[in-house]
Coordinates of C-alpha atoms and ligand atoms in Angstrom, one line a residue:
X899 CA 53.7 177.7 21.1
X900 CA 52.6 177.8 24.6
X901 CA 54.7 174.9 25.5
X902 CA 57.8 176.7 24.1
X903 CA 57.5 179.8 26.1
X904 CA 56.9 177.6 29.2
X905 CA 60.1 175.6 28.3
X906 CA 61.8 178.7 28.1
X907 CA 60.7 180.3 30.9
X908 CA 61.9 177.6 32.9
X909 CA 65.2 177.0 31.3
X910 CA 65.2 180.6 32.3
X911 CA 64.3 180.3 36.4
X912 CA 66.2 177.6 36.4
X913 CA 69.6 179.8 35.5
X914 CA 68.2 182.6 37.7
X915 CA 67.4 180.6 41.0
X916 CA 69.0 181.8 43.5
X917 CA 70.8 179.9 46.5
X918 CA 68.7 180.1 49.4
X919 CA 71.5 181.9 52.2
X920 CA 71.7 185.3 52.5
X921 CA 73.4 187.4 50.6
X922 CA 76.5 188.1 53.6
X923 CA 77.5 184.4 54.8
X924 CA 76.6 184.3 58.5
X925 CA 74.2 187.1 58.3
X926 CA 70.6 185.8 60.0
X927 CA 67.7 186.6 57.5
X928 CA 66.8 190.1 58.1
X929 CA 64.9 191.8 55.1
X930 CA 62.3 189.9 53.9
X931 CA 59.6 191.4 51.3
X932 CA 56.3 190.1 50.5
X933 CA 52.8 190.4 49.0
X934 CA 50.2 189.1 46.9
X935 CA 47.9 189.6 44.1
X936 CA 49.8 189.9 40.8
X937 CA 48.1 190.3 37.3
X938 CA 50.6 189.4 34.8
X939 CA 48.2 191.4 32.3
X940 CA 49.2 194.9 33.9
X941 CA 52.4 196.6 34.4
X942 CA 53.9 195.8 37.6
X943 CA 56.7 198.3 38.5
X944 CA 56.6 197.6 41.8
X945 CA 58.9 194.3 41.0
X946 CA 62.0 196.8 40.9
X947 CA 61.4 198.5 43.7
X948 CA 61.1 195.4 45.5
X949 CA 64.6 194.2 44.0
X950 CA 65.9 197.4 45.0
X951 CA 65.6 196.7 48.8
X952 CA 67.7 194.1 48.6
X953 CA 65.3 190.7 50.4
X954 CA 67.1 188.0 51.8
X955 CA 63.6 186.1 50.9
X956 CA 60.5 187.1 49.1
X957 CA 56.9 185.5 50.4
X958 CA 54.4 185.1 47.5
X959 CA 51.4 184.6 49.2
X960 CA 49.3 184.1 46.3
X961 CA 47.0 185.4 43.8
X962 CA 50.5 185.5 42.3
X963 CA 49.3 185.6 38.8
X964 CA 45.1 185.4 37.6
X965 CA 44.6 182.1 36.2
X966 CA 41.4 181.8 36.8
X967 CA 41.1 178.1 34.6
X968 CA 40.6 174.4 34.5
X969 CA 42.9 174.3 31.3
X970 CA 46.7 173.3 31.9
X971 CA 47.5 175.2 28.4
X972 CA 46.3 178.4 30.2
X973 CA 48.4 178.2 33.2
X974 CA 51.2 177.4 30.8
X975 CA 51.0 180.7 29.1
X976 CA 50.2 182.4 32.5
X977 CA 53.1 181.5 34.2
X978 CA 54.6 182.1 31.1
X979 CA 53.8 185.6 31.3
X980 CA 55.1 185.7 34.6
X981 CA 58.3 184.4 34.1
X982 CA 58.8 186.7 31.3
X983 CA 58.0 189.5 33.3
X984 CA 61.5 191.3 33.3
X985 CA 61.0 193.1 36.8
X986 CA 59.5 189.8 38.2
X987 CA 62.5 187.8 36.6
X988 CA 64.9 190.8 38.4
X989 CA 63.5 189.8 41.8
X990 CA 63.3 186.2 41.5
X991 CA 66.7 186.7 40.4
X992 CA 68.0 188.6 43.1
X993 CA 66.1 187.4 45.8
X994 CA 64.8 183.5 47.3
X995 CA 61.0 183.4 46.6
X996 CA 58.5 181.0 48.5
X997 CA 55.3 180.9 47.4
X998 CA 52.2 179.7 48.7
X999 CA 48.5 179.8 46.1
X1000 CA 45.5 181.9 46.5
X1001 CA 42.5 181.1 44.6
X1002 CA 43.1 183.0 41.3
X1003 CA 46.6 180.9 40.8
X1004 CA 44.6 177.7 42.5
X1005 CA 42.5 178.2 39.2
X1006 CA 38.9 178.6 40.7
X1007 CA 37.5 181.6 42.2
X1008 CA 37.6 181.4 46.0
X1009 CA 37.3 177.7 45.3
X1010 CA 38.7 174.9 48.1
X1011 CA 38.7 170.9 47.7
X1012 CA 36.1 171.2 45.3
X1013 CA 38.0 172.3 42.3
X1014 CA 38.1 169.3 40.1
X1015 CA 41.5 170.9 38.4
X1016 CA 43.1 170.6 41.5
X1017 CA 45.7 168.4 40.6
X1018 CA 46.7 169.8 38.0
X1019 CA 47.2 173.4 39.3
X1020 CA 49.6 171.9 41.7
X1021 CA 51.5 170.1 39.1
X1022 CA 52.1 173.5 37.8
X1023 CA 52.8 175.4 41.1
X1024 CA 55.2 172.9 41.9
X1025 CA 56.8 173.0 38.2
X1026 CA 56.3 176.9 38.0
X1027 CA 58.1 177.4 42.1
X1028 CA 60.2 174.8 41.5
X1029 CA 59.4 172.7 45.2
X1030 CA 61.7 170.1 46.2
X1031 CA 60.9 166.6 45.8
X1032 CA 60.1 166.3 49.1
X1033 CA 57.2 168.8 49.0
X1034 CA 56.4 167.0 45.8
X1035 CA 55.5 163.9 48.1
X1036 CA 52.4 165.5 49.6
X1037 CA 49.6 167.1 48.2
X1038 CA 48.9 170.5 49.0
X1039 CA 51.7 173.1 48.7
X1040 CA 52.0 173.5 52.2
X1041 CA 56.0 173.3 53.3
X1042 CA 58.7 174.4 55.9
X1043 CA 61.4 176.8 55.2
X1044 CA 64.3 176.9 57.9
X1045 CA 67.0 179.7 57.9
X1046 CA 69.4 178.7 60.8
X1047 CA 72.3 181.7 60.3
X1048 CA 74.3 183.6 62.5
X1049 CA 72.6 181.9 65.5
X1050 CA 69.3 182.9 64.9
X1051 CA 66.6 180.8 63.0
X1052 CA 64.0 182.4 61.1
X1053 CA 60.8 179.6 60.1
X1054 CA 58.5 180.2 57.3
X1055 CA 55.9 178.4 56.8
X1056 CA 53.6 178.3 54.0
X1057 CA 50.5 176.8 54.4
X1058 CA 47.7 175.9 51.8
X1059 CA 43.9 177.3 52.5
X1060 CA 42.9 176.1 49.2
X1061 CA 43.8 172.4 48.4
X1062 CA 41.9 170.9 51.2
X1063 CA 39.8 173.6 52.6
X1064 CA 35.8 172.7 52.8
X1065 CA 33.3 174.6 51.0
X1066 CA 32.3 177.8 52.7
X1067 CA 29.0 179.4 53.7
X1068 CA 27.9 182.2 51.4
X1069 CA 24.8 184.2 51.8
X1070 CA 24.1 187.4 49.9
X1071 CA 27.2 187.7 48.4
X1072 CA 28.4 187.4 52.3
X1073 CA 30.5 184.6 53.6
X1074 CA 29.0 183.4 56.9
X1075 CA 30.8 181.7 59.7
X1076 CA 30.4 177.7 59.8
X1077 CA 30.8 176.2 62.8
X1078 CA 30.2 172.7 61.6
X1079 CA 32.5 170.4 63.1
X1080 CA 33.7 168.4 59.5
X1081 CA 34.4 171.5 57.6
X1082 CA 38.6 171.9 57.6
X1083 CA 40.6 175.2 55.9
X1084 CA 43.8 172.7 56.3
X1085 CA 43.0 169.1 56.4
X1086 CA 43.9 166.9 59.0
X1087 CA 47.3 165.9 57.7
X1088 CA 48.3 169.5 56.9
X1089 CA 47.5 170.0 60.7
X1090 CA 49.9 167.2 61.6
X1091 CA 52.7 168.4 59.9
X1092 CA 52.0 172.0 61.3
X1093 CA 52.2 171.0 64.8
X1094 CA 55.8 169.6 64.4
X1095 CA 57.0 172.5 62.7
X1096 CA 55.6 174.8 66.0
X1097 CA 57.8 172.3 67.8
X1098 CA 60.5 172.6 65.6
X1099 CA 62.9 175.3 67.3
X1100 CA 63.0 178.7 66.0
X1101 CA 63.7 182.3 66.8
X1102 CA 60.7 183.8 64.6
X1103 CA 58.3 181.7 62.6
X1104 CA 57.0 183.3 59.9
X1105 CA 53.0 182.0 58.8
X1106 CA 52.3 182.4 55.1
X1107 CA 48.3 182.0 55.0
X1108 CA 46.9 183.4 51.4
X1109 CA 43.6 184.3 53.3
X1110 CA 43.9 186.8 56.4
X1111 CA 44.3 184.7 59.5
X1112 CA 43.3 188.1 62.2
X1113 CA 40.9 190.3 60.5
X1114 CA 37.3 188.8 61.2
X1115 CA 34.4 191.5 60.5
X1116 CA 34.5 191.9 56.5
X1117 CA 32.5 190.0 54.4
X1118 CA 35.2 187.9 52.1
X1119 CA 37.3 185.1 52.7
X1120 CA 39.2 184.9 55.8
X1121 CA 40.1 181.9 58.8
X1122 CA 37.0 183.5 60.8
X1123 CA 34.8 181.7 58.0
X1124 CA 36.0 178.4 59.7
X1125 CA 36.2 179.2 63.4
X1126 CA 37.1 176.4 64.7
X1127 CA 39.5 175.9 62.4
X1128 CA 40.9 179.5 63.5
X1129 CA 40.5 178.8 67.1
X1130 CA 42.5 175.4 66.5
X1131 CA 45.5 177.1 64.8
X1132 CA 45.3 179.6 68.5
X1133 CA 45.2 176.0 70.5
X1134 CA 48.2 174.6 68.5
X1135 CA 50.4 178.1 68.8
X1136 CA 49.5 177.9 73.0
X1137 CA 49.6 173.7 73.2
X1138 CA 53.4 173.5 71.7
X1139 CA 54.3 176.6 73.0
X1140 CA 55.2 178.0 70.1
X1141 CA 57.0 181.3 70.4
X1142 CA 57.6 184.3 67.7
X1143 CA 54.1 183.2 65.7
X1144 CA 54.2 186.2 63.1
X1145 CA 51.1 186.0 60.3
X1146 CA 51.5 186.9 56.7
X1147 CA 48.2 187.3 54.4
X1148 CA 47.4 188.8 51.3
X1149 CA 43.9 188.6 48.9
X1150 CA 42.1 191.7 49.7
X1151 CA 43.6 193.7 47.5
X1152 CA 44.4 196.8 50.4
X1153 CA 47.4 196.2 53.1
X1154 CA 46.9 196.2 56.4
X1155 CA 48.2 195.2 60.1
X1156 CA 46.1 193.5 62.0
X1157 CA 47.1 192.6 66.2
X1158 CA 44.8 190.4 68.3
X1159 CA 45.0 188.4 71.9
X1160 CA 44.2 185.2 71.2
X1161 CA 44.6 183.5 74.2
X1162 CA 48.0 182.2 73.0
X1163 CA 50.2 184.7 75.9
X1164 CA 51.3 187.0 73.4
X1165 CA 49.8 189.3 70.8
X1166 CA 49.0 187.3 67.3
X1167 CA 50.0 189.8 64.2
X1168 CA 48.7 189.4 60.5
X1169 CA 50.6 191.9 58.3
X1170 CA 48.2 192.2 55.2
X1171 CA 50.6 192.8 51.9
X1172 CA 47.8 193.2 49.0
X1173 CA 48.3 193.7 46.3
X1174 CA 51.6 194.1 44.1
X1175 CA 49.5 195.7 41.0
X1176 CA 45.5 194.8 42.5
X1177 CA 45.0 197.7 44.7
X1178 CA 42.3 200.2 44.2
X1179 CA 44.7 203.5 43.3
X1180 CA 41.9 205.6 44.8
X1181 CA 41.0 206.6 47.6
X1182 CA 38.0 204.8 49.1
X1183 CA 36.7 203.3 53.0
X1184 CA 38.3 201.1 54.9
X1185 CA 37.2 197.5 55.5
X1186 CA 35.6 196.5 59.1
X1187 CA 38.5 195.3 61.2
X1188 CA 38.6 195.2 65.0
X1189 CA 42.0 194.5 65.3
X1190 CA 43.4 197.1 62.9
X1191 CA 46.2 198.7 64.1
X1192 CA 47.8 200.0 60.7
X1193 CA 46.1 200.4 57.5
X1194 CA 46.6 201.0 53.5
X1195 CA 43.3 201.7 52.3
X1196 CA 44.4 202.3 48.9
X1197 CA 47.7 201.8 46.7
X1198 CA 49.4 199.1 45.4
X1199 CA 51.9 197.9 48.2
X1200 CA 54.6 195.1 49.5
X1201 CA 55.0 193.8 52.7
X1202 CA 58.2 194.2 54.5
X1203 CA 59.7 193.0 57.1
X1204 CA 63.0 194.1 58.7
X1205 CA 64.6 192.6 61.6
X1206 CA 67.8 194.3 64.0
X1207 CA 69.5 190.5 65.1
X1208 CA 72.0 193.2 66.6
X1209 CA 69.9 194.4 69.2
X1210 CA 69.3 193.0 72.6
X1211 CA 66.0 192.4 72.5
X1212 CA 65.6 192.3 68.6
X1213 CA 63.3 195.2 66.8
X1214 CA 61.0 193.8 64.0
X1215 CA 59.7 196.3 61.9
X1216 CA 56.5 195.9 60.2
X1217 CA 56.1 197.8 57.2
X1218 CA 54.1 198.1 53.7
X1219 CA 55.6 200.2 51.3
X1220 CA 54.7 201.5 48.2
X1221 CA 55.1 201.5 44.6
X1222 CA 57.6 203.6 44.7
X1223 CA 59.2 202.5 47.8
X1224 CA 58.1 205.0 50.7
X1225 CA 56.7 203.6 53.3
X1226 CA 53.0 203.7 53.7
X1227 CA 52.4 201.5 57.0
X1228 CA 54.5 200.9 59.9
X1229 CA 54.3 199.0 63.1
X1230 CA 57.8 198.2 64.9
X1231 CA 57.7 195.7 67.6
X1232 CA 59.9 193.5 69.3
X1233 CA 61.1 189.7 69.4
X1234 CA 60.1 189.3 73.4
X1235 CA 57.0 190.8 72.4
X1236 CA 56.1 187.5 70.5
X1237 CA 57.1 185.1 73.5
X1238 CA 55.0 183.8 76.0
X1239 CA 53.8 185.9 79.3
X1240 CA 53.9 189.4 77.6
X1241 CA 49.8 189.0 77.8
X1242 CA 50.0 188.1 81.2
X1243 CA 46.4 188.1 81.8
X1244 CA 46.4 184.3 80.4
Ligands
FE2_577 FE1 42.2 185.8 46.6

């Protein structure tokens, strides 16, 4: 029975799949929604009110459905579930979606290279997102996204934190920092392939990470677990050079935007999009976070990005928006802002 539903799911994305240009021919990729943390066991209207802004491209960055198994039968009925989500199969419809895994779709609870299913959850990533061939070649689900129009070039990146990512330090329900020199949140080939995409030319590069790359004084998962590995991502942006760096996170479950120097020339943002129906509704405190310039302590909420290619000096405006739409966070800031020499200090 499972196996049905899962065959007609995808007979069903595979009709809805969208090209991958935007909407207008020759209009540069502008709107761009995104988030995390989707349990296909709870109502999720915030689907249609993402469909109703209208993204060029919409950034899954993970927990996109709570699979939470070792069993391939359960993550065919959970994507399932997902695809038959009407307001999920609206968007998916209406809009390109890139995805990237967080640990409940990876299938282990903040698990890494350990998970002896691993193989198998990425069989079913790559079925459920449909991934080229290409990205099919490599394990991981880490892949490049390039959206060359109207003379502008807009990069995302999706990386993987789970596939090959070490086992982390966890004391009293705390994760600790590991400095150890062997432990990897990418793995080494995952690295590679990340440094020639920061060479690859681009306007705005866009860096899906499931786990928050800024933040780095709460307890949970985050780069600053691993920080040499963090520091190493900061060495790679400033070593190629790479200009228009933007972070994307989800996992925690609140939205946030987070804004750091980190040594790179410019100021490093994370927008945190968490999560799509996995928020506390009530109020409650806000996480630790040094670098916390905007914040969504409570609410279910989307990411969004919205970029003015019309303007001089582009405006990018970072936003999280509600259920409903309004907007509930909002940082604007501009394209020179992410180039080298605006920190001048380094
Ligand atoms: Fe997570």
């Amino acid at each position: 029975m499972a196996t049905l539903i899962w065959a007609a799911a995808l007979a069903l994305a595979a009709q809805t799949t969208p090209n991958s240009a935007p909407r207008t021919p020759g209009e540069p990729v502008s709107r761009i929604a995104f988030g995390s943390c989707y349990n296909q066991a709870k109502p999720a209207p915030i689907w249609a009110t993402i469909a109703a802004a209208r993204p060029h491209l919409t950034l899954m960055l993970g927990d996109n459905a709570y699979i939470d198994s070792d069993d391939p039968a359960t993550f065919d009925r959970i994507y399932g579930q997902v695809a038959a989500d009407p307001g999920f199969a609206l968007l998916r419809s209406q809009s390109r979606m890139i995805a990237t895994w967080d640990d409940h779709d990876y299938g282990k609870n903040d698990g890494g290279e350990e998970f002896p299913a691993r193989d198998m959850a990425l069989a079913k990533f790559d079925d459920f997102w449909q991934v080229t061939a290409e990205e099919r070649a490599t394990p991981g689900v880490y892949a490049a996204h390039v959206f060359p129009q109207g003379g502008r070039t807009v990069q995302v990146l999706v990386l993987d934190t789970r596939y090959f990512r070490s086992p982390l330090i966890r004391e009293n329900n705390a994760y600790k920092p590991d400095d150890s020199a062997d432990k990897t949140m990418l793995g080494e080939a995952q690295w590679k392939w990340l440094e020639a995409q920061f060479r690859t030319p681009a306007d705005l590069r866009i860096v899906m990470s499931s786990i928050q790359f800024v933040p780095e004084d709460h307890i949970f998962e985050k780069w600053a677990n691993l920080p040499r590995e963090r520091q190493r991502m900061l060495d790679l942006i400033k070593s190629t050079e790479a200009e228009g760096v933007l972070f994307v996170s989800g996992d925690r479950h609140l939205g946030e935007i987070s804004m750091m120097d980190g040594g790179v020339g410019y100021p490093i943002y994370d927008v945190t999009g968490s999560g799509f129906n996995q928020s506390r509704t009530d109020w409650r405190l806000q996480e630790p976070n040094r670098h916390r310039v905007q914040s969504v302590n409570y609410n279910h909420n989307f990411g969004w990005i919205e970029i003015d290619w019309k303007q001089e000096d582009p405006l990018i405006k970072l936003q999280l928006r509600g259920e409903d739409g309004d907007v509930l966070a909002y940082q604007p800031i501009r394209l020179s802002w992410l180039k080298r020499g605006r920190i001048r200090s380094n």
